Coordinates of C-alpha atoms and ligand atoms in Angstrom, one line a residue:
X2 CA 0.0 0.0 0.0
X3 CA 1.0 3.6 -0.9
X4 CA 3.8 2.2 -2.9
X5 CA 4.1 4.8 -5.4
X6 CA 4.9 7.4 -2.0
X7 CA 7.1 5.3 -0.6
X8 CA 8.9 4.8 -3.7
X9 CA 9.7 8.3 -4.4
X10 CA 10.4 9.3 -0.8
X11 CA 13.3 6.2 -0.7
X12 CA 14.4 7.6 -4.3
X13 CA 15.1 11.2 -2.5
X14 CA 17.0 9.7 0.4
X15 CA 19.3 7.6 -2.6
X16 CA 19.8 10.9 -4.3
X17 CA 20.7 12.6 -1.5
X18 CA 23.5 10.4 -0.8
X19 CA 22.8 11.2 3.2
X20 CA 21.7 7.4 5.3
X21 CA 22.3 7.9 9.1
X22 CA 21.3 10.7 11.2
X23 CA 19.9 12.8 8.8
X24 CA 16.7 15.3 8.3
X25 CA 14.3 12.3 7.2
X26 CA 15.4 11.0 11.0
X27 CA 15.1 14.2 12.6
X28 CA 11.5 14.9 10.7
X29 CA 10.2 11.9 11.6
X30 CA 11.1 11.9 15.4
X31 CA 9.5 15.6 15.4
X32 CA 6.3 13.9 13.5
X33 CA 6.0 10.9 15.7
X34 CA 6.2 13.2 18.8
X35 CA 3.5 14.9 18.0
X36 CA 1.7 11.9 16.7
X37 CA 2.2 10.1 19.9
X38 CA 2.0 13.5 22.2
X39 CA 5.2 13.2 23.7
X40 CA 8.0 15.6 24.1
X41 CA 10.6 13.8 22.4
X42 CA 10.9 11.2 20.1
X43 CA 14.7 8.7 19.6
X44 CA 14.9 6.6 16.7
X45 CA 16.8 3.6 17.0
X46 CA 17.4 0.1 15.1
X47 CA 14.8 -2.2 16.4
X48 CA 12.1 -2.6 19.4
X49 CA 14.1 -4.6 21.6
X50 CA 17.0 -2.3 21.5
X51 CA 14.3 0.8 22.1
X52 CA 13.7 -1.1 25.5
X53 CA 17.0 -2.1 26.1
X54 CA 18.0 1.5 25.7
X55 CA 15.0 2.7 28.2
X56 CA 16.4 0.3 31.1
X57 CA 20.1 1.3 30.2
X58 CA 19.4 4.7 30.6
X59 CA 17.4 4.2 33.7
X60 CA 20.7 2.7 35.2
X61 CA 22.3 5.0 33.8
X62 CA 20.7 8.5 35.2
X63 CA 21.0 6.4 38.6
X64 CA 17.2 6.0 38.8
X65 CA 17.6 2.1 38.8
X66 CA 20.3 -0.5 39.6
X67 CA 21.1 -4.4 38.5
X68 CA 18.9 -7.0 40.7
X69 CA 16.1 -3.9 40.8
X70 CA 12.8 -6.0 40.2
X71 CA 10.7 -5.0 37.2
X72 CA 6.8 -6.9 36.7
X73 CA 6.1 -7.3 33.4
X74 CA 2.9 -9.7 32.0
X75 CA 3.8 -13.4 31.8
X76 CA 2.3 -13.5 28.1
X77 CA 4.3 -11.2 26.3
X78 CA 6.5 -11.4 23.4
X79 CA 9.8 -12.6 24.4
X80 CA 12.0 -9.3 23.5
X81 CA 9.5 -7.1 26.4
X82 CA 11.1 -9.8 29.0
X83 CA 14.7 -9.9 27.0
X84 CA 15.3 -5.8 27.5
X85 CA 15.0 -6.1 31.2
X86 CA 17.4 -9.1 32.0
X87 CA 19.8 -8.0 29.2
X88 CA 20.7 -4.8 31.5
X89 CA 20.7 -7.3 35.0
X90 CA 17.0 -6.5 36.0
X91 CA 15.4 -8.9 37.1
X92 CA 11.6 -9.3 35.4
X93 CA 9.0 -10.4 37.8
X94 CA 5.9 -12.4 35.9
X95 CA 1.8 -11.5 36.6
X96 CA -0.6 -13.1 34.8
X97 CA -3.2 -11.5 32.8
X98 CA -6.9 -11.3 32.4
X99 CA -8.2 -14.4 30.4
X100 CA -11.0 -11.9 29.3
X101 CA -8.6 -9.1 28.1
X102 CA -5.6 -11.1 27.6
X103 CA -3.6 -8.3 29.1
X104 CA -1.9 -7.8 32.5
X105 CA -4.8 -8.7 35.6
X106 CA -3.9 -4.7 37.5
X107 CA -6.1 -5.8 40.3
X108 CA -2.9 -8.6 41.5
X109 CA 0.2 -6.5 40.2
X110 CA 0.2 -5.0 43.8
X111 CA 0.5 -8.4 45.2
X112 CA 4.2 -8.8 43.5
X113 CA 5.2 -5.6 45.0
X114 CA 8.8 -5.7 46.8
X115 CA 11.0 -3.6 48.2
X116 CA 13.0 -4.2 45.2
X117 CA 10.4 -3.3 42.9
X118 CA 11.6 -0.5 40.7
X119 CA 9.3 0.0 37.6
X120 CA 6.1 -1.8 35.6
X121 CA 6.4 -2.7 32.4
X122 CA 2.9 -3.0 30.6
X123 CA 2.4 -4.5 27.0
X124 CA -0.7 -3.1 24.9
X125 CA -0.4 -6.8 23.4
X126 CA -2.5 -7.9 20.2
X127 CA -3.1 -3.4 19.6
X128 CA -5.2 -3.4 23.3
X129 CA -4.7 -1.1 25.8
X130 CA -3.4 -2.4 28.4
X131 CA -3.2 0.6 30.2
X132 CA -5.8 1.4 33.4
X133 CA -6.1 4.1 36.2
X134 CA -5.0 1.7 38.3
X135 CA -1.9 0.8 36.7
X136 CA -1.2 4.5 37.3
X137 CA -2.2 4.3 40.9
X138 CA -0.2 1.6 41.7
X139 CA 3.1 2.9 40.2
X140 CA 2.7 6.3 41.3
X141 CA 1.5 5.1 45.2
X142 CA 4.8 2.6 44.9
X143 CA 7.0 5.2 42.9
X144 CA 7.7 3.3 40.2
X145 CA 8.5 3.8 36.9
X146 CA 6.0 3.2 34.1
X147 CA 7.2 1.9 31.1
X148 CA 5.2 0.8 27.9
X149 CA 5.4 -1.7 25.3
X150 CA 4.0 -0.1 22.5
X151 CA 5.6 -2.7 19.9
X152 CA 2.1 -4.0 18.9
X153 CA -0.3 -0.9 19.2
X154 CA 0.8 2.5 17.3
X155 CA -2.2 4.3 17.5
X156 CA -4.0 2.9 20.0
X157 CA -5.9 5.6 22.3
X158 CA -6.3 5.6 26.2
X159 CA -9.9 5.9 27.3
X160 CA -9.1 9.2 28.0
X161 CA -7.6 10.1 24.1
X162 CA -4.3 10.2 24.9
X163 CA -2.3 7.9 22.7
X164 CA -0.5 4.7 24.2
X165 CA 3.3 5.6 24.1
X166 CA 2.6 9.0 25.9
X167 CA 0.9 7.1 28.7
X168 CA 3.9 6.7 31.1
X169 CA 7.1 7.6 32.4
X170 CA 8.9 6.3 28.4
X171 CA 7.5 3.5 26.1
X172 CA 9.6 1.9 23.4
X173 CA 8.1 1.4 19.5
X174 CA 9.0 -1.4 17.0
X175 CA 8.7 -0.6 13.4
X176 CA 8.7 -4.0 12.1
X177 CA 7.8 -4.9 8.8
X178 CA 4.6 -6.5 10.3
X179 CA 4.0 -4.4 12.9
X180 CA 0.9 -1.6 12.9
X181 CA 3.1 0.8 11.6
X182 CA 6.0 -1.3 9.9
X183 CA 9.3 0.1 8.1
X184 CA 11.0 -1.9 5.1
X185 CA 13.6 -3.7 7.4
X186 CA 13.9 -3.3 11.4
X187 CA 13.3 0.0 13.0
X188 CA 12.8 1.3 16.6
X189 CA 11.8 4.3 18.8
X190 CA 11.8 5.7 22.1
X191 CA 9.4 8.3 23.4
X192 CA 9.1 9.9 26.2
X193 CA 8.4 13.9 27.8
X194 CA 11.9 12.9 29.9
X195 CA 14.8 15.4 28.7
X196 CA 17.3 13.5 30.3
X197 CA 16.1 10.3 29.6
X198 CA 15.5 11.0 25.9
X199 CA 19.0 12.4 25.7
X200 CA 20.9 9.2 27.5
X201 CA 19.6 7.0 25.5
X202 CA 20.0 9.4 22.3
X203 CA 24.0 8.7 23.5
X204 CA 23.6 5.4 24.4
X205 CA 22.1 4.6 20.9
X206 CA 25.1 6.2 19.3
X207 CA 28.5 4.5 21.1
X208 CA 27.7 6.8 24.1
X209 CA 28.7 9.8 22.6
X210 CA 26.7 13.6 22.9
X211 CA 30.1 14.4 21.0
X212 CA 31.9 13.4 18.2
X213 CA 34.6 10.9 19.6
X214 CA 34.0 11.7 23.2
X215 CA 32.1 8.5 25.1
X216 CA 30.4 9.6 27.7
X217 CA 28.7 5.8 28.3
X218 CA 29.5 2.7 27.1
X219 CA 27.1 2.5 24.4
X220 CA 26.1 0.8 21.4
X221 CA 25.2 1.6 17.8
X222 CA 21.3 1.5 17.1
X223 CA 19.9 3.7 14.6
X224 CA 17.2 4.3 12.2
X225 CA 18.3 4.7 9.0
X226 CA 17.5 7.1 7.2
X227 CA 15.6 5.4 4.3
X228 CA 13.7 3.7 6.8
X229 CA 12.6 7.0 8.4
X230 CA 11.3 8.6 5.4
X231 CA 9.3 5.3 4.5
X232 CA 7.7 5.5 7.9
X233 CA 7.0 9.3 7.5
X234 CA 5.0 8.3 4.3
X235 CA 3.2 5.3 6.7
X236 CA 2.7 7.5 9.7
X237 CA 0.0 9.6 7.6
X238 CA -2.0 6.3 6.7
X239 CA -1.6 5.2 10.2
X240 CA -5.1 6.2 11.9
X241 CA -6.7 5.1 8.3
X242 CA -5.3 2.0 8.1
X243 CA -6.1 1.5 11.8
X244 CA -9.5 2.4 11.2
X245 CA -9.5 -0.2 8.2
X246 CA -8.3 -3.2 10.9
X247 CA -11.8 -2.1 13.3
X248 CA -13.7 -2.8 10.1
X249 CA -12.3 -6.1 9.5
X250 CA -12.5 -6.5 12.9
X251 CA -16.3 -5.5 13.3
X252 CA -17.1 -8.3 10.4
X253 CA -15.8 -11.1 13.0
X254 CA -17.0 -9.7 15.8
X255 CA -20.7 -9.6 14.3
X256 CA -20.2 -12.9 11.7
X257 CA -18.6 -15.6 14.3
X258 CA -21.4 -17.3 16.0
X259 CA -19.8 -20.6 16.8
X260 CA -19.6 -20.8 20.5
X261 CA -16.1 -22.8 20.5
X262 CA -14.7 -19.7 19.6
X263 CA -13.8 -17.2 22.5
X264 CA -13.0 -13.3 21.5
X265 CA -11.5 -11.0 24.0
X266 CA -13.5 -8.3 25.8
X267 CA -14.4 -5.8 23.3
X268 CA -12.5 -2.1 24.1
X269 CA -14.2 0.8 22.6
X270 CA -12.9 1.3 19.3
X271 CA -10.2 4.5 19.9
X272 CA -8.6 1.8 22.8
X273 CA -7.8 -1.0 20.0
X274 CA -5.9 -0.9 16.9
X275 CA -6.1 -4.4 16.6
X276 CA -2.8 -5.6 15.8
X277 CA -4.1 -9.0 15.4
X278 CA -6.9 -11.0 16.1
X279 CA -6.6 -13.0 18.6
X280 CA -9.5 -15.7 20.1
X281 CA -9.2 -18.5 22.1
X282 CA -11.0 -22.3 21.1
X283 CA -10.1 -25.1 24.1
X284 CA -9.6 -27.0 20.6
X285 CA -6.9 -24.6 19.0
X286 CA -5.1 -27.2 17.1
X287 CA -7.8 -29.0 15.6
X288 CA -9.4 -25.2 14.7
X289 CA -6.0 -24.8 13.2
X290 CA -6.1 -27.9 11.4
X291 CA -9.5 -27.3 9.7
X292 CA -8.8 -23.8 8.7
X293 CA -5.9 -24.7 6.9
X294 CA -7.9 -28.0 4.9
X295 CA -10.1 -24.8 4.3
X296 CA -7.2 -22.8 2.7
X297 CA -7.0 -20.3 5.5
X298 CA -4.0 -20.0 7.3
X299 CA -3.2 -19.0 10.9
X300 CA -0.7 -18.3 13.3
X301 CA -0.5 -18.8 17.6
X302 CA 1.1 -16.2 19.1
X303 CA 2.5 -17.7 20.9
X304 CA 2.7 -20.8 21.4
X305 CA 5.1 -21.1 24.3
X306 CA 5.1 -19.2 27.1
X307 CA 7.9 -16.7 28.2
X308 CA 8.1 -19.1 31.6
X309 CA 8.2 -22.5 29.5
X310 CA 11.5 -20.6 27.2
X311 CA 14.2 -22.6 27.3
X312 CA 16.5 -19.2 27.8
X313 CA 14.8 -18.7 31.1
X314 CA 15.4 -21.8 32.8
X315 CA 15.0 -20.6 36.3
X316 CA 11.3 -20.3 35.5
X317 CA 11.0 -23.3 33.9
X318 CA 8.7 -25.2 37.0
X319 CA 7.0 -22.2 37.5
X320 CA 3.3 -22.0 36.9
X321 CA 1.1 -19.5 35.2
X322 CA -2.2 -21.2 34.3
X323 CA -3.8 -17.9 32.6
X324 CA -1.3 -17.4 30.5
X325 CA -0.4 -21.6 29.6
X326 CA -4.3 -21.4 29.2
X327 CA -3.9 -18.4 26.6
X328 CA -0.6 -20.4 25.0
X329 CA -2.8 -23.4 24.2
X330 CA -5.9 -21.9 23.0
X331 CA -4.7 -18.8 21.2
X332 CA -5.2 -18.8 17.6
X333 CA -4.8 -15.3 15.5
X334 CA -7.2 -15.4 12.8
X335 CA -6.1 -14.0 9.1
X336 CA -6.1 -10.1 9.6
X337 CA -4.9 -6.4 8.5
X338 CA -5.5 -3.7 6.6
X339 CA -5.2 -5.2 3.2
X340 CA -7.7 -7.9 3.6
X341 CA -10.5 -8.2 1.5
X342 CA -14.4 -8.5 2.5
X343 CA -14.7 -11.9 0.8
X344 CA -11.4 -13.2 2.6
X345 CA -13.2 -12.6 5.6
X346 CA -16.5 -14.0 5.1
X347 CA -14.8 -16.8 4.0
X348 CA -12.6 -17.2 7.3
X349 CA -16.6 -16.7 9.3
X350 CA -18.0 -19.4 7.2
X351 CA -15.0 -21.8 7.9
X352 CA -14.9 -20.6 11.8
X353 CA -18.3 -21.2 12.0
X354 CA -18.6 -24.7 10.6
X355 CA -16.0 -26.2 13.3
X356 CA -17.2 -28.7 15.5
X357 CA -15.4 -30.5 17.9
X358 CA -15.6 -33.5 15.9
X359 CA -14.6 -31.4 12.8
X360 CA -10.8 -33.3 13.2
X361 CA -12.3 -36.7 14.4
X362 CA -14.4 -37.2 10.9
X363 CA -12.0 -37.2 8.6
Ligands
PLP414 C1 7.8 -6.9 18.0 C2 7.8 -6.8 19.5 C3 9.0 -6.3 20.2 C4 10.3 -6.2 19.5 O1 10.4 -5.4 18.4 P1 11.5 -5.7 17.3 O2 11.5 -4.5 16.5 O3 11.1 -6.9 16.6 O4 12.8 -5.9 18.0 C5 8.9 -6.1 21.5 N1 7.7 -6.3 22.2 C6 6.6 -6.7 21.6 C7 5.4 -6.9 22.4 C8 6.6 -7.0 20.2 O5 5.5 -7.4 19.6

């Protein structure tokens, strides 16, 4: 979609001969700021590394320290958990809702320690995740609250405000899939912190404010500046396109009618930008199966739990039922902007003629 734009705006970054750290990067962190509603905007190469760089910097300004605990929901994406043990956090799992599939706020207080530094939440699937008391808790506790905002560009607090604006930084992932996706891996930080905007700025480039003086040990991770004026092309489709995934998403709401499947709690429409579709069906596998003899194919994200990984072996024996429960009954129906009405009435019809037995006749 909107090839021909981003065509022409990749064109002008070749002939201007100019790839890193460039206007494109600097026009696109100003636009995103004020997409968002944040003060600042830091472009870097990738979403985990927009995380990483949020925790780093927390260190960093002295506002948090290695073995500081940081709760964070036990059914996100892998990468959410990843950026706080890469910097020596240490991430503390609560379950969600089985109803909203995102973090249950009414037990996050219950993992509270004197250790507890900061709250991670993850609008996971495009939901806001976000609540009042969320905000209550961390601000009763003084903790930091940081957002996951991988999975929901767009998305809209009950109040208006955008998710990514909603606490004290959230980091953005501008993968190719993603809401709003790049051509390649891309990355942001936002945030209306000076100082925390301008550490991980550093961070992001070797540690350096100054050419070849390190004031941090840092890294390189930057958005590169064809990248950035693709997304500046996608930004201004975003809300559209958004608005395009409610549609789709209105169809399956209204047209599934087979009471095997389970969809989430409905949000009011500004408060989802429906990165996927999730539902659950205590027969995911054999849902799976027929969709595919139907020609439709599906993905389970995810299918293994962050406390089942193999990397995380310490949790290994742990249990989480709502989230194993999510694991084995998720299945994320075909979805985005660039499906067609018939695809989707022909993804009801096949959801609706499952049965149980559906895998058992053949
Ligand atoms: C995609 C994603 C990330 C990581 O972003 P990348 O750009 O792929 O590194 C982090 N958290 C969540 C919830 C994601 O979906």
């Amino acid at each position: 979609m909107h090839r021909d734009e981003i065509l022409e705006a990749v064109d002008a970054v070749v002939r201007s001969g100019w790839y890193l750290q460039g206007e494109q990067n600097a026009r696109f962190e100003e636009e995103y700021s004020s997409f968002i509603g944040t003060k600042y905007t830091v472009g870097c190469a990738n979403g985990l590394d927009a995380l990483i760089l949020i925790w780093r910097a927390y260190i960093e300004m002295g506002l948090l320290k290695p073995g500081d605990e940081v709760i964070v929901p036990s059914n996100t994406y892998i990468a959410t958990i990843l950026a706080i043990s890469e910097n020596g956090l240490k991430p503390v799992l609560v379950e969600p809702r089985i109803g909203t599939l995102e973090i249950n706020d009414s037990i996050i207080a219950d993992s509270i320690t004197e250790r507890t530094k900061a709250v991670c939440i993850v609008h996971l699937y495009g939901r806001l995740a976000y609540t009042e008391s969320v905000e209550r808790i961390c601000r009763e506790h003084n903790l930091l609250l940081v957002e996951d905002n991988a999975q929901a560009h767009g998305c809209r607090s009950l109040d208006g405000r955008r998710t990514g604006s909603l606490g004290n930084a959230a980091g953005h992932s501008f993968y190719p899939g993603k809401n709003l996706g790049a051509l390649g891996d891309g990355g942001a930080v936002t945030t209306d912190d000076k100082e925390l905007a301008d550490c991980v700025r550093a961070l992001a480039n070797y540690g350096s404010q100054k050419k070849y003086v390190f004031r941090y040990r840092g890294r390189n991770s930057r958005l590169d500046e064809i990248n950035a004026a693709v997304l500046r092309v996608k930004l201004k489709y975003l809300d559209e396109d958004n608005d395009r995934r409610r549609a789709v998403a209105s169809q399956y709401v209204s047209g599934i009618s087979n009471p095997l499947i389970i969809m989430p709690e409905r949000l009011p429409d500004p408060s989802n930008v429906y990165h996927l579709f999730p539902v659950l069906c205590p027969y995911r596998d054999a849902l799976q199966l027929h969709l595919k003899e139907e020609g439709i194919g599906t993905v389970i994200h995810y299918p293994i739990p962050p406390h089942r990984q193999e990397c995380y072996p310490e949790w290994n024996k742990l249990s989480f039922p709502v989230s194993e429960r999510i694991h084995s009954q998720e299945l994320s129906l075909p979805f985005g902007p660039a499906i067609t009405d018939n695809e989707v009435a022909r993804v009801i019809a096949a959801v609706n003629s499952f049965t149980e037995l559906s895998e058992a006749k053949k």
